[in-house]
Amino acid sequence: MAMATCRCCRLYSTRHLHHVPLLQASLDAAAQWLSSCLASQPSSLLSSLLTVLLEPGLEPPVRQQAGLQLKNLLQWPGVWQGLEAGQRQVARQGLLEALAREQWRPSVACLCVQAVARLEPWPGLLPSLAARLQGEVQDGEAMACLDTLACLLGEGEAEEAEAAEVLTAVVAVARGSSALAVRVAAYSCLEAMLPQVASNMARRGERDYLM
């Protein structure tokens, strides 16, 4: 049986090894094309990747790869700063829309939002994410928003009023959601934002409500 298995492995390898150079050539060509676009038209490349990320009809791995490439592009020196103000606003809006399109974790749109927030201030970002947690919201969108809030609040400071608004929304999700995965995401978000809500915890009424 072992000999037969080894023979099958050898046959499989013999039949498929000749595809390896073709695959590597395709990867090299794709990398060269991306480098060319990055050098000559980064804004067009960013727009194209965002369009793919927002396309609901594509297979999830394709959209995930588009998101990862978009995140890498945003981290490339000078790309975001080279966009016009209108282009930046369109990109921000598209990334927020993408949070509602994903049905997997971790959210690649979350990574892109985090990358942009690291590059420059994003006014109203935290309240807009908190607002999306209120009312009827799909589990996938709720978890993406919670993950994004956890990333943002875990590495940066927020104004006290905004932190309190986020805290209220996240606690409501943790208490009210019927989905275990959503509640777990809410508790993880609360853990990440604890340094931001120290003043809330210092007030007995709010502390009792949270606990």
mmCIF file of C-alpha atoms in Angstrom:
data_model
loop_
_atom_site.group_PDB
_atom_site.id
_atom_site.type_symbol
_atom_site.label_atom_id
_atom_site.label_comp_id
_atom_site.label_asym_id
_atom_site.label_seq_id
_atom_site.Cartn_x
_atom_site.Cartn_y
_atom_site.Cartn_z
ATOM 1 C CA MET A 1 0.000 0.000 0.000
ATOM 2 C CA ALA A 2 2.846 2.364 0.891
ATOM 3 C CA MET A 3 4.587 1.640 -2.429
ATOM 4 C CA ALA A 4 1.390 2.354 -4.318
ATOM 5 C CA THR A 5 0.940 5.627 -2.444
ATOM 6 C CA CYS A 6 4.504 6.715 -3.199
ATOM 7 C CA ARG A 7 4.025 5.854 -6.866
ATOM 8 C CA CYS A 8 0.858 7.965 -6.972
ATOM 9 C CA CYS A 9 2.748 10.851 -5.388
ATOM 10 C CA ARG A 10 5.523 10.563 -7.972
ATOM 11 C CA LEU A 11 3.001 10.492 -10.818
ATOM 12 C CA TYR A 12 1.181 13.516 -9.420
ATOM 13 C CA SER A 13 4.447 15.405 -9.014
ATOM 14 C CA THR A 14 5.618 14.506 -12.508
ATOM 15 C CA ARG A 15 2.374 15.656 -14.066
ATOM 16 C CA HIS A 16 2.145 18.935 -12.166
ATOM 17 C CA LEU A 17 5.730 20.096 -11.701
ATOM 18 C CA HIS A 18 5.824 21.457 -15.230
ATOM 19 C CA HIS A 19 3.140 23.949 -14.197
ATOM 20 C CA VAL A 20 5.407 25.508 -11.555
ATOM 21 C CA PRO A 21 7.474 27.668 -13.954
ATOM 22 C CA LEU A 22 4.259 28.890 -15.591
ATOM 23 C CA LEU A 23 2.798 29.795 -12.205
ATOM 24 C CA GLN A 24 5.970 31.614 -11.164
ATOM 25 C CA ALA A 25 6.020 33.467 -14.460
ATOM 26 C CA SER A 26 2.434 34.583 -13.895
ATOM 27 C CA LEU A 27 3.282 35.755 -10.378
ATOM 28 C CA ASP A 28 6.324 37.645 -11.639
ATOM 29 C CA ALA A 29 4.265 39.291 -14.384
ATOM 30 C CA ALA A 30 1.585 40.310 -11.878
ATOM 31 C CA ALA A 31 4.188 41.752 -9.507
ATOM 32 C CA GLN A 32 5.770 43.691 -12.358
ATOM 33 C CA TRP A 33 2.391 45.036 -13.442
ATOM 34 C CA LEU A 34 1.567 46.141 -9.885
ATOM 35 C CA SER A 35 4.936 47.864 -9.571
ATOM 36 C CA SER A 36 4.352 49.654 -12.858
ATOM 37 C CA CYS A 37 0.900 50.844 -11.781
ATOM 38 C CA LEU A 38 2.229 51.920 -8.410
ATOM 39 C CA ALA A 39 4.901 54.009 -10.068
ATOM 40 C CA SER A 40 2.737 55.598 -12.768
ATOM 41 C CA GLN A 41 -0.863 55.704 -11.572
ATOM 42 C CA PRO A 42 -1.290 54.809 -7.876
ATOM 43 C CA SER A 43 -4.637 56.607 -7.602
ATOM 44 C CA SER A 44 -6.116 54.497 -10.430
ATOM 45 C CA LEU A 45 -4.795 51.327 -8.818
ATOM 46 C CA LEU A 46 -6.299 52.305 -5.468
ATOM 47 C CA SER A 47 -9.658 53.031 -7.080
ATOM 48 C CA SER A 48 -9.619 49.705 -8.930
ATOM 49 C CA LEU A 49 -8.786 47.691 -5.818
ATOM 50 C CA LEU A 50 -11.537 49.459 -3.875
ATOM 51 C CA THR A 51 -14.018 48.649 -6.642
ATOM 52 C CA VAL A 52 -13.098 44.971 -6.415
ATOM 53 C CA LEU A 53 -13.418 45.037 -2.629
ATOM 54 C CA LEU A 54 -16.934 46.430 -2.961
ATOM 55 C CA GLU A 55 -18.048 43.983 -5.662
ATOM 56 C CA PRO A 56 -20.518 41.540 -4.045
ATOM 57 C CA GLY A 57 -20.553 39.051 -6.908
ATOM 58 C CA LEU A 58 -16.902 38.020 -6.665
ATOM 59 C CA GLU A 59 -15.575 35.003 -4.797
ATOM 60 C CA PRO A 60 -14.533 35.855 -1.215
ATOM 61 C CA PRO A 61 -10.831 34.982 -1.765
ATOM 62 C CA VAL A 62 -10.671 37.446 -4.669
ATOM 63 C CA ARG A 63 -12.181 40.240 -2.608
ATOM 64 C CA GLN A 64 -9.936 39.406 0.343
ATOM 65 C CA GLN A 65 -6.854 39.577 -1.859
ATOM 66 C CA ALA A 66 -8.008 42.926 -3.242
ATOM 67 C CA GLY A 67 -8.360 44.203 0.316
ATOM 68 C CA LEU A 68 -4.909 43.029 1.321
ATOM 69 C CA GLN A 69 -3.333 44.614 -1.756
ATOM 70 C CA LEU A 70 -5.245 47.817 -1.029
ATOM 71 C CA LYS A 71 -3.954 47.839 2.544
ATOM 72 C CA ASN A 72 -0.399 47.396 1.279
ATOM 73 C CA LEU A 73 -0.909 50.183 -1.263
ATOM 74 C CA LEU A 74 -2.181 52.561 1.409
ATOM 75 C CA GLN A 75 0.951 51.895 3.458
ATOM 76 C CA TRP A 76 3.214 52.716 0.506
ATOM 77 C CA PRO A 77 4.961 56.067 1.146
ATOM 78 C CA GLY A 78 3.310 58.987 -0.588
ATOM 79 C CA VAL A 79 0.345 57.167 -2.111
ATOM 80 C CA TRP A 80 -2.366 58.490 0.205
ATOM 81 C CA GLN A 81 -0.797 61.939 0.438
ATOM 82 C CA GLY A 82 -0.730 62.098 -3.357
ATOM 83 C CA LEU A 83 -4.507 61.814 -3.646
ATOM 84 C CA GLU A 84 -6.706 64.876 -4.013
ATOM 85 C CA ALA A 85 -9.085 65.731 -1.174
ATOM 86 C CA GLY A 86 -12.084 64.475 -3.151
ATOM 87 C CA GLN A 87 -10.372 61.188 -3.931
ATOM 88 C CA ARG A 88 -9.554 60.676 -0.268
ATOM 89 C CA GLN A 89 -13.177 61.258 0.720
ATOM 90 C CA VAL A 90 -14.411 58.755 -1.879
ATOM 91 C CA ALA A 91 -11.877 56.207 -0.633
ATOM 92 C CA ARG A 92 -12.946 56.701 3.000
ATOM 93 C CA GLN A 93 -16.607 56.284 2.126
ATOM 94 C CA GLY A 94 -15.877 53.176 0.078
ATOM 95 C CA LEU A 95 -13.945 51.564 2.910
ATOM 96 C CA LEU A 96 -16.810 52.163 5.337
ATOM 97 C CA GLU A 97 -19.230 50.619 2.847
ATOM 98 C CA ALA A 98 -16.932 47.614 2.495
ATOM 99 C CA LEU A 99 -17.350 46.826 6.191
ATOM 100 C CA ALA A 100 -20.943 45.842 5.433
ATOM 101 C CA ARG A 101 -20.017 43.597 2.501
ATOM 102 C CA GLU A 102 -17.760 41.100 4.260
ATOM 103 C CA GLN A 103 -18.877 37.799 5.715
ATOM 104 C CA TRP A 104 -15.536 36.708 7.105
ATOM 105 C CA ARG A 105 -13.027 37.600 9.783
ATOM 106 C CA PRO A 106 -10.615 39.163 10.150
ATOM 107 C CA SER A 107 -12.022 42.002 8.072
ATOM 108 C CA VAL A 108 -9.639 43.229 5.378
ATOM 109 C CA ALA A 109 -11.679 46.437 5.127
ATOM 110 C CA CYS A 110 -10.944 46.956 8.829
ATOM 111 C CA LEU A 111 -7.205 46.797 8.081
ATOM 112 C CA CYS A 112 -7.619 49.389 5.327
ATOM 113 C CA VAL A 113 -9.600 51.729 7.595
ATOM 114 C CA GLN A 114 -6.913 51.363 10.240
ATOM 115 C CA ALA A 115 -4.200 52.127 7.665
ATOM 116 C CA VAL A 116 -5.916 55.357 6.597
ATOM 117 C CA ALA A 117 -6.542 56.423 10.207
ATOM 118 C CA ARG A 118 -2.826 56.055 10.875
ATOM 119 C CA LEU A 119 -1.970 58.380 8.005
ATOM 120 C CA GLU A 120 -4.120 61.364 8.968
ATOM 121 C CA PRO A 121 -7.013 62.348 11.244
ATOM 122 C CA TRP A 122 -10.380 60.939 10.194
ATOM 123 C CA PRO A 123 -13.046 63.225 11.711
ATOM 124 C CA GLY A 124 -16.250 61.490 12.754
ATOM 125 C CA LEU A 125 -14.942 57.969 12.185
ATOM 126 C CA LEU A 126 -15.591 56.625 15.690
ATOM 127 C CA PRO A 127 -19.123 58.050 16.020
ATOM 128 C CA SER A 128 -20.065 56.760 12.562
ATOM 129 C CA LEU A 129 -18.949 53.245 13.469
ATOM 130 C CA ALA A 130 -20.776 53.421 16.792
ATOM 131 C CA ALA A 131 -23.951 54.574 15.047
ATOM 132 C CA ARG A 132 -23.861 51.547 12.756
ATOM 133 C CA LEU A 133 -24.093 49.259 15.779
ATOM 134 C CA GLN A 134 -27.469 50.672 16.727
ATOM 135 C CA GLY A 135 -30.741 49.323 15.399
ATOM 136 C CA GLU A 136 -30.977 46.501 12.877
ATOM 137 C CA VAL A 137 -27.519 45.398 11.782
ATOM 138 C CA GLN A 138 -26.280 42.173 10.223
ATOM 139 C CA ASP A 139 -23.918 40.075 12.315
ATOM 140 C CA GLY A 140 -21.095 40.349 9.779
ATOM 141 C CA GLU A 141 -21.303 44.135 9.657
ATOM 142 C CA ALA A 142 -21.516 44.373 13.452
ATOM 143 C CA MET A 143 -18.397 42.247 13.935
ATOM 144 C CA ALA A 144 -16.496 44.222 11.286
ATOM 145 C CA CYS A 145 -17.398 47.510 12.994
ATOM 146 C CA LEU A 146 -16.480 46.122 16.420
ATOM 147 C CA ASP A 147 -13.145 44.815 15.146
ATOM 148 C CA THR A 148 -12.416 48.185 13.545
ATOM 149 C CA LEU A 149 -13.257 50.044 16.746
ATOM 150 C CA ALA A 150 -11.034 47.696 18.724
ATOM 151 C CA CYS A 151 -8.113 48.330 16.359
ATOM 152 C CA LEU A 152 -8.567 52.097 16.392
ATOM 153 C CA LEU A 153 -9.074 52.484 20.138
ATOM 154 C CA GLY A 154 -6.414 49.954 20.993
ATOM 155 C CA GLU A 155 -3.630 52.052 19.505
ATOM 156 C CA GLY A 156 -4.814 55.655 19.654
ATOM 157 C CA GLU A 157 -6.533 58.137 21.902
ATOM 158 C CA ALA A 158 -10.097 59.335 21.451
ATOM 159 C CA GLU A 159 -11.954 62.366 22.727
ATOM 160 C CA GLU A 160 -13.873 61.617 25.910
ATOM 161 C CA ALA A 161 -17.252 62.312 24.317
ATOM 162 C CA GLU A 162 -16.541 60.019 21.372
ATOM 163 C CA ALA A 163 -15.163 57.286 23.622
ATOM 164 C CA ALA A 164 -18.302 57.467 25.766
ATOM 165 C CA GLU A 165 -20.510 57.214 22.652
ATOM 166 C CA VAL A 166 -18.625 54.162 21.443
ATOM 167 C CA LEU A 167 -18.706 52.618 24.912
ATOM 168 C CA THR A 168 -22.491 52.942 25.124
ATOM 169 C CA ALA A 169 -22.983 51.350 21.700
ATOM 170 C CA VAL A 170 -20.601 48.463 22.347
ATOM 171 C CA VAL A 171 -22.094 47.666 25.755
ATOM 172 C CA ALA A 172 -25.566 47.626 24.181
ATOM 173 C CA VAL A 173 -24.367 45.080 21.614
ATOM 174 C CA ALA A 174 -22.676 42.943 24.266
ATOM 175 C CA ARG A 175 -25.901 42.852 26.263
ATOM 176 C CA GLY A 176 -28.458 42.654 23.499
ATOM 177 C CA SER A 177 -27.078 40.592 20.640
ATOM 178 C CA SER A 178 -28.366 37.054 20.316
ATOM 179 C CA ALA A 179 -25.290 35.959 18.341
ATOM 180 C CA LEU A 180 -22.438 34.589 20.441
ATOM 181 C CA ALA A 181 -19.785 35.633 17.905
ATOM 182 C CA VAL A 182 -21.048 39.223 17.973
ATOM 183 C CA ARG A 183 -21.027 39.326 21.776
ATOM 184 C CA VAL A 184 -17.490 37.955 21.852
ATOM 185 C CA ALA A 185 -16.414 40.654 19.395
ATOM 186 C CA ALA A 186 -18.085 43.261 21.608
ATOM 187 C CA TYR A 187 -16.266 42.035 24.723
ATOM 188 C CA SER A 188 -12.966 42.051 22.816
ATOM 189 C CA CYS A 189 -13.671 45.628 21.769
ATOM 190 C CA LEU A 190 -14.405 46.603 25.367
ATOM 191 C CA GLU A 191 -11.124 45.084 26.487
ATOM 192 C CA ALA A 192 -9.213 47.005 23.811
ATOM 193 C CA MET A 193 -10.785 50.330 24.756
ATOM 194 C CA LEU A 194 -10.429 50.098 28.546
ATOM 195 C CA PRO A 195 -7.587 52.674 28.667
ATOM 196 C CA GLN A 196 -9.834 55.081 26.749
ATOM 197 C CA VAL A 197 -12.741 54.861 29.198
ATOM 198 C CA ALA A 198 -10.911 55.148 32.520
ATOM 199 C CA SER A 199 -12.854 58.300 33.369
ATOM 200 C CA ASN A 200 -16.140 56.485 32.737
ATOM 201 C CA MET A 201 -15.118 53.651 35.012
ATOM 202 C CA ALA A 202 -14.242 56.153 37.710
ATOM 203 C CA ARG A 203 -17.867 57.306 37.890
ATOM 204 C CA ARG A 204 -19.896 54.885 39.996
ATOM 205 C CA GLY A 205 -23.131 55.151 38.033
ATOM 206 C CA GLU A 206 -21.456 54.389 34.717
ATOM 207 C CA ARG A 207 -19.285 51.698 36.275
ATOM 208 C CA ASP A 208 -22.325 49.945 37.695
ATOM 209 C CA TYR A 209 -24.062 50.120 34.313
ATOM 210 C CA LEU A 210 -21.061 48.632 32.545
ATOM 211 C CA MET A 211 -20.532 45.880 35.074
#
